[in-house]
Structures are given as C-alpha cells and as structure tokens.
C-alpha cells in the first residue's frame, strides 16, 4: 500500500457548511487521491544534491545516482554517492514494508561495512542534509488526521491546503505538517513542517514540476530549515522511467559491493 512521506502527500462550500468533520474527511480523500496517482515501476536518475548555507552559498555539491522501484505497491530506493571524494561510494537502501516501519541500510566506505539505520536514529540528519531519516520514511495514511484548510494559489499552482497531525504524537518528530496539493496533478508542491513546540522548522518547495513519459515528476526540490537558514536542493539532471532494474540492486549485497 502506498504511504505518505515528506517528498510526496468535494466542494469547499459544502465542506464549510458541514463543519470541521467534513473538512477532515475531505482532507483524507484528497491525500488518498495523491497516493493513487500512477507512478513509474522503475526510475533511474542522476541527481545533483547541493548543501546551501544561510548566506545562500553552496558549501558542497554532490552527484548521486538513484534507483527506484515500485513492486506490489511498495517502494524501494537506492542512492549511490558518486562525488565528491568525501562521500564517494556511500550507498543507501530504503525498503518500504506493509504494515510496519521501512527498513534502511547505509554502506560507509571508510568502514567498509553496511549498517542498519535504527528507528532511534530517525531524527538524525541524512548525510549532512536538512533531511532526517524520518523525513524519508513513509507513513500510513491513517497515521495522521487530515484537515482541509481550504484552497490557495501557491507558486503559481491552484492547490488544496491540508493540515496533517499525527494520531500518536510519539510517531513523528513534527507536531503537524501542512501540504499544498496541486489540483491538476495531485502532486504536493509545497509543504511546511512544525516542530513539537508548534514553530515552523522546515519548508519544502517544488521549484520545477515536469511531465516525463506521462508522469508528473518534481525535478527541482528545495528543503530549507528556516530555524538554521540551511537548505538542501535536489536537481534531477537525467531520468529514465519504466526501464527494468535488476532485483539485486535493491539488496544489502549491492550496498556492500556496488554491483
């Protein structure tokens, strides 16, 4: 079953008339539509990852090769860091599971070993970026309540604005999230994450959304920590969709050997 993560999430007058309960129902229905959008069975992409300082300068630019697979409704992701030398040959694997937490492993070339990423490490930064391991994790739709706040134009897109709050606060590092969902494509194009004190901490912006082989794919994303001023930009420079990728790529063995 497809689930939500940070990189992805009836008539308004009728909902307003019906009260907050109708809003919550509509919010969930809209996010279900987001999850139902057809995705490629396979993706193979070359990504530029930029670490951006508070003053706007790029402190480090990385090249990452990404492999993605959707099988039986569950997603797997492999990231291979190609440059610079400080991160070269670092490899990461995430496998979505049905009804339980995602599995994550990371290969560290300096130690020549693959280690499992523990659930207790969820709030830690992934490879020095503004993304945490929990940000990358998928959540069941009903792990949160979803309130439709209304309609709003964001970055030129006509959107539904939805607030998602964890049913169990201990399962998320955020008190709540707000997403703006493009009505035309059902793709989340903007999101705000609020910390446990209710203060805005991160903003995710889709700067470019492209239709590639019939799929609407964000090709430029920026995640900014507004409390530190640091940001991470991801730019897809090349992508191939629906070309089969061998199952062996999505294994711990591949992490260890790179082949």
Coordinates of C-alpha atoms in Angstrom, one line a residue, residues 114-244:
X114 CA 26.9 -1.8 5.8
X115 CA 24.9 -1.0 8.9
X116 CA 21.2 -0.9 9.6
X117 CA 19.7 2.5 10.4
X118 CA 17.8 2.1 13.7
X119 CA 14.4 3.6 14.4
X120 CA 16.1 5.6 17.3
X121 CA 18.2 7.4 14.6
X122 CA 15.1 8.8 12.9
X123 CA 15.7 12.4 13.9
X124 CA 19.3 12.4 12.7
X125 CA 20.4 14.2 9.5
X126 CA 20.8 12.1 6.4
X127 CA 24.3 12.6 5.1
X128 CA 24.6 16.2 6.5
X129 CA 21.5 17.3 4.6
X130 CA 18.3 19.0 6.0
X131 CA 16.5 15.7 5.6
X132 CA 16.2 13.3 8.5
X133 CA 15.8 9.6 8.2
X134 CA 12.2 10.0 9.5
X135 CA 11.6 12.6 6.7
X136 CA 12.4 9.8 4.2
X137 CA 10.2 7.3 5.9
X138 CA 6.7 6.5 4.6
X139 CA 3.6 6.9 6.9
X140 CA 0.3 5.1 6.6
X141 CA -2.4 7.5 5.6
X142 CA -4.3 6.9 8.8
X143 CA -1.2 7.5 11.0
X144 CA -2.4 11.2 10.7
X145 CA -5.7 13.1 10.7
X146 CA -6.0 15.3 7.6
X147 CA -7.9 18.6 7.8
X148 CA -8.7 20.5 4.6
X149 CA -7.9 24.2 5.4
X150 CA -9.2 25.5 2.1
X151 CA -7.9 26.5 -1.4
X152 CA -4.9 28.6 -2.1
X153 CA -2.6 29.5 -5.0
X154 CA 1.0 28.6 -4.2
X155 CA 3.9 29.2 -6.6
X156 CA 1.5 29.6 -9.5
X157 CA -0.3 26.3 -8.7
X158 CA -4.0 26.2 -7.7
X159 CA -3.9 24.0 -4.6
X160 CA -5.8 22.3 -1.8
X161 CA -4.2 23.2 1.5
X162 CA -4.2 20.3 4.0
X163 CA -3.0 20.0 7.6
X164 CA -1.9 16.6 8.8
X165 CA -1.5 15.8 12.5
X166 CA -0.1 12.6 13.9
X167 CA -2.7 10.4 15.7
X168 CA 0.1 9.4 18.1
X169 CA 2.5 12.3 18.7
X170 CA 5.4 10.0 19.5
X171 CA 5.4 8.6 16.0
X172 CA 6.6 11.8 14.4
X173 CA 9.2 14.5 15.0
X174 CA 6.7 17.1 14.0
X175 CA 3.6 18.4 15.7
X176 CA 1.9 18.8 12.4
X177 CA 2.6 19.3 8.6
X178 CA 0.8 21.5 6.1
X179 CA 0.8 20.5 2.4
X180 CA -0.3 22.3 -0.7
X181 CA -1.6 19.8 -3.3
X182 CA -1.8 20.9 -7.0
X183 CA -5.4 20.3 -8.1
X184 CA -4.4 19.4 -11.7
X185 CA -1.8 16.8 -11.0
X186 CA -2.5 15.8 -7.3
X187 CA 1.2 16.4 -6.6
X188 CA 2.3 18.1 -3.4
X189 CA 4.2 21.2 -4.5
X190 CA 4.8 22.9 -1.1
X191 CA 4.9 21.8 2.5
X192 CA 5.6 23.2 5.9
X193 CA 6.7 21.2 8.9
X194 CA 6.2 22.4 12.5
X195 CA 8.3 21.3 15.5
X196 CA 7.0 19.9 18.8
X197 CA 6.6 23.5 20.1
X198 CA 4.4 24.4 17.1
X199 CA 7.1 26.5 15.5
X200 CA 7.8 26.3 11.7
X201 CA 11.0 24.4 11.2
X202 CA 11.2 23.3 7.6
X203 CA 9.8 24.3 4.3
X204 CA 9.8 22.1 1.2
X205 CA 9.3 23.7 -2.2
X206 CA 8.9 22.1 -5.6
X207 CA 10.6 24.6 -7.9
X208 CA 10.1 22.6 -11.1
X209 CA 7.4 20.0 -11.9
X210 CA 7.8 18.2 -15.3
X211 CA 5.7 15.7 -17.2
X212 CA 8.1 12.9 -18.2
X213 CA 6.8 10.0 -20.2
X214 CA 3.3 10.7 -18.8
X215 CA 4.4 11.0 -15.2
X216 CA 4.3 14.3 -13.3
X217 CA 7.7 14.4 -11.6
X218 CA 9.2 17.1 -9.4
X219 CA 12.7 17.7 -10.9
X220 CA 13.9 20.5 -8.6
X221 CA 13.1 20.4 -4.8
X222 CA 14.4 22.6 -2.0
X223 CA 14.1 21.7 1.7
X224 CA 15.0 24.6 3.9
X225 CA 15.4 24.6 7.7
X226 CA 14.0 28.1 8.5
X227 CA 15.4 28.0 12.0
X228 CA 19.0 27.5 10.9
X229 CA 18.8 29.0 7.5
X230 CA 20.5 26.0 5.9
X231 CA 18.9 24.3 2.9
X232 CA 19.3 21.3 0.6
X233 CA 18.5 21.4 -3.1
X234 CA 17.9 18.3 -5.2
X235 CA 18.0 18.7 -9.0
X236 CA 17.3 15.7 -11.3
X237 CA 19.6 16.2 -14.3
X238 CA 18.7 13.0 -16.1
X239 CA 16.0 10.4 -15.5
X240 CA 14.8 7.2 -17.2
X241 CA 11.4 5.7 -16.3
X242 CA 10.0 2.2 -16.6
X243 CA 13.2 0.6 -17.8
X244 CA 13.5 -2.6 -15.6

